[in-house]
């Protein structure tokens, strides 16, 4: 059986004063994540009405591909920035297309 791709939708809010560090980490992670062999799409959007809110929309070949991504240095670097930059816990939804 071939694994069905998954889509990850993650929303976060950055604390005031942490925007620059968060943006740098996000941009680096997006660029390097797109180069991963099992990544099908990786985007981060910024809310036009609330610039402290970011929404990731990612597509991965499988749940295992996502798990491997979460161990990469670029993901871990972004995660480290988020430990002090987030105003609330990350909201993550892992979905499959109907």
Backbone as CSV, one residue per row, in Angstrom:
resi,resn,N_x,N_y,N_z,CA_x,CA_y,CA_z,C_x,C_y,C_z
1,UNK,0.838,-1.187,0.000,0.000,0.000,0.000,0.881,1.248,0.000
2,UNK,0.577,2.190,-0.865,1.303,3.444,-0.934,0.739,4.407,0.108
3,UNK,1.633,5.049,0.837,1.188,6.002,1.850,0.520,7.198,1.191
4,UNK,-0.571,7.643,1.772,-1.263,8.830,1.279,-0.594,10.058,1.887
5,UNK,-0.344,11.090,1.085,0.270,12.309,1.621,-0.578,12.922,2.732
6,UNK,0.070,13.687,3.580,-0.612,14.408,4.651,-0.394,15.904,4.452
7,UNK,-1.319,16.670,4.995,-1.199,18.122,5.008,-1.168,18.572,6.456
8,UNK,-0.203,19.430,6.765,-0.068,19.989,8.101,-0.477,21.460,8.034
9,UNK,-1.348,21.861,8.955,-1.727,23.261,9.086,-1.377,23.660,10.514
10,UNK,-0.433,24.580,10.640,0.034,25.001,11.959,-0.090,26.514,12.067
11,UNK,-0.674,26.966,13.164,-0.872,28.397,13.398,-0.142,28.796,14.671
12,UNK,0.520,29.955,14.593,1.242,30.442,15.768,1.134,31.952,15.857
13,UNK,1.306,32.442,17.074,1.326,33.882,17.349,2.661,34.206,18.006
14,UNK,3.330,35.230,17.448,4.643,35.645,17.943,4.476,36.811,18.918
15,UNK,5.246,36.772,19.973,5.237,37.860,20.954,5.825,39.138,20.367
16,UNK,5.346,40.303,20.813,5.967,41.557,20.373,7.458,41.553,20.712
17,UNK,8.257,42.052,19.799,9.704,42.102,20.002,10.439,40.874,19.512
18,UNK,9.712,39.832,19.127,10.328,38.594,18.655,10.110,38.368,17.152
19,UNK,9.524,39.354,16.494,9.171,39.194,15.086,10.384,38.918,14.198
20,UNK,11.464,39.674,14.387,12.643,39.534,13.523,13.262,38.156,13.646
21,UNK,13.452,37.690,14.864,14.041,36.354,15.074,13.130,35.274,14.509
22,UNK,11.832,35.411,14.735,10.891,34.418,14.223,10.886,34.408,12.698
23,UNK,10.849,35.571,12.078,10.853,35.649,10.614,12.103,35.026,10.014
24,UNK,13.249,35.299,10.601,14.503,34.712,10.098,14.463,33.189,10.195
25,UNK,14.025,32.677,11.326,13.953,31.225,11.515,12.941,30.595,10.565
26,UNK,11.796,31.245,10.392,10.763,30.729,9.488,11.281,30.701,8.059
27,UNK,11.855,31.800,7.595,12.343,31.864,6.211,13.404,30.802,5.946
28,UNK,14.309,30.607,6.893,15.355,29.590,6.741,14.739,28.190,6.688
29,UNK,13.806,27.923,7.578,13.170,26.607,7.624,12.358,26.348,6.357
30,UNK,11.634,27.342,5.880,10.848,27.171,4.655,11.761,26.819,3.489
31,UNK,12.821,27.582,3.306,13.732,27.355,2.174,14.338,25.958,2.216
32,UNK,14.792,25.530,3.376,15.443,24.220,3.477,14.438,23.074,3.466
33,UNK,13.260,23.289,4.000,12.225,22.251,4.003,11.774,21.927,2.586
34,UNK,11.706,22.941,1.748,11.308,22.726,0.352,12.306,21.848,-0.401
35,UNK,13.515,21.740,0.099,14.548,20.919,-0.533,14.501,19.459,-0.077
36,UNK,13.733,19.160,0.950,13.645,17.786,1.441,12.926,16.915,0.413
37,UNK,13.453,15.738,0.176,12.932,14.847,-0.867,11.476,14.459,-0.650
38,UNK,11.042,14.360,0.593,9.675,13.910,0.876,8.692,15.066,1.070
39,UNK,9.158,16.291,0.878,8.277,17.453,0.980,7.599,17.701,-0.348
40,UNK,6.288,17.837,-0.321,5.506,18.098,-1.530,5.169,19.576,-1.680
41,UNK,5.101,20.291,-0.561,4.820,21.722,-0.563,5.055,22.247,0.848
42,UNK,5.604,23.465,0.939,5.873,24.041,2.260,5.739,25.545,2.149
43,UNK,4.721,26.083,2.796,4.467,27.519,2.747,4.193,28.050,4.142
44,UNK,4.568,29.305,4.344,4.178,30.004,5.560,3.537,31.315,5.138
45,UNK,2.389,31.595,5.722,1.628,32.804,5.411,1.543,33.668,6.666
46,UNK,1.492,34.983,6.442,1.328,35.919,7.553,-0.054,36.551,7.451
47,UNK,-0.761,36.572,8.544,-2.111,37.118,8.582,-2.072,38.614,8.239
48,UNK,-2.892,39.028,7.265,-2.863,40.427,6.849,-3.546,41.352,7.856
49,UNK,-4.392,40.811,8.709,-5.066,41.623,9.726,-4.363,41.581,11.077
50,UNK,-3.509,40.591,11.271,-2.778,40.451,12.533,-1.380,39.920,12.209
51,UNK,-0.408,40.805,11.978,0.922,40.382,11.537,1.718,39.569,12.560
52,UNK,1.176,39.374,13.734,1.827,38.511,14.721,1.457,37.045,14.512
53,UNK,0.500,36.793,13.617,0.011,35.431,13.381,0.574,34.890,12.073
54,UNK,1.112,33.671,12.149,1.668,32.969,10.996,0.956,31.632,10.848
55,UNK,0.735,31.229,9.596,0.065,29.963,9.319,0.929,29.169,8.336
56,UNK,1.353,27.994,8.770,2.103,27.078,7.917,1.127,26.132,7.232
57,UNK,1.342,25.887,5.953,0.588,24.882,5.208,1.640,24.022,4.516
58,UNK,1.734,22.780,4.955,2.780,21.872,4.476,2.158,20.581,3.964
59,UNK,2.762,20.029,2.916,2.339,18.705,2.437,3.550,17.801,2.456
60,UNK,3.361,16.625,3.039,4.425,15.634,3.183,3.978,14.311,2.574
61,UNK,4.921,13.544,2.123,4.627,12.266,1.472,3.958,11.278,2.426
62,UNK,4.222,11.403,3.721,3.687,10.453,4.704,3.895,11.011,6.113
63,UNK,3.258,10.416,7.106,3.533,10.810,8.484,5.003,10.592,8.862
64,UNK,5.611,9.552,8.304,7.020,9.279,8.587,7.912,10.384,8.021
65,UNK,7.522,10.918,6.867,8.277,12.028,6.269,8.216,13.258,7.174
66,UNK,7.047,13.529,7.747,6.910,14.647,8.681,7.775,14.413,9.919
67,UNK,7.751,13.208,10.435,8.560,12.893,11.618,10.048,13.101,11.336
68,UNK,10.502,12.691,10.159,11.912,12.892,9.782,12.213,14.381,9.647
69,UNK,11.293,15.147,9.077,11.459,16.600,8.941,11.641,17.250,10.303
70,UNK,10.882,16.801,11.278,10.939,17.403,12.606,12.267,17.151,13.317
71,UNK,13.088,16.274,12.783,14.419,15.995,13.342,15.535,16.752,12.615
72,UNK,15.207,17.463,11.534,16.234,18.159,10.757,16.785,19.355,11.527
73,UNK,18.021,19.732,11.256,18.609,20.901,11.939,17.811,22.191,11.709
74,UNK,17.286,22.394,10.502,16.556,23.646,10.246,15.226,23.698,11.005
75,UNK,14.555,22.565,11.145,13.326,22.555,11.929,13.651,22.756,13.407
76,UNK,14.684,22.078,13.886,15.073,22.212,15.290,15.506,23.641,15.618
77,UNK,16.168,24.321,14.674,16.575,25.715,14.890,15.351,26.619,15.018
78,UNK,14.362,26.404,14.152,13.137,27.200,14.233,12.411,26.912,15.551
79,UNK,12.349,25.654,15.906,11.699,25.256,17.159,12.367,25.920,18.361
80,UNK,13.690,26.029,18.321,14.427,26.672,19.416,14.057,28.149,19.527
81,UNK,13.919,28.835,18.402,13.495,30.241,18.420,12.089,30.351,18.990
82,UNK,11.223,29.423,18.614,9.839,29.463,19.074,9.706,29.257,20.585
83,UNK,10.680,28.656,21.236,10.567,28.421,22.684,10.434,29.727,23.461
84,UNK,10.980,30.817,22.914,10.862,32.112,23.599,10.026,33.119,22.817
85,UNK,9.684,32.818,21.579,9.024,33.800,20.713,7.503,33.663,20.653
86,UNK,6.967,32.542,21.082,5.533,32.321,20.910,4.712,32.875,22.067
87,UNK,3.578,33.489,21.705,2.668,34.037,22.706,1.744,32.970,23.278
88,UNK,1.594,31.859,22.552,0.713,30.760,22.968,1.226,29.484,22.308
89,UNK,0.811,28.336,22.795,1.249,27.094,22.149,0.829,27.034,20.680
90,UNK,1.662,26.419,19.889,1.405,26.193,18.473,0.145,25.345,18.315
91,UNK,-0.708,25.695,17.363,-1.876,24.875,17.031,-1.544,24.102,15.760
92,UNK,-1.566,22.778,15.838,-1.187,21.953,14.693,-2.316,20.983,14.361
93,UNK,-2.647,20.914,13.066,-3.626,19.962,12.563,-2.937,19.160,11.467
94,UNK,-2.941,17.853,11.616,-2.392,16.964,10.595,-3.581,16.307,9.911
95,UNK,-3.692,16.531,8.606,-4.897,16.132,7.885,-4.563,15.276,6.672
96,UNK,-5.589,14.608,6.167,-5.529,13.908,4.887,-6.700,14.380,4.045
97,UNK,-6.458,14.500,2.756,-7.516,14.919,1.847,-8.606,13.852,1.783
98,UNK,-9.845,14.307,1.714,-10.979,13.381,1.614,-11.069,12.794,0.217
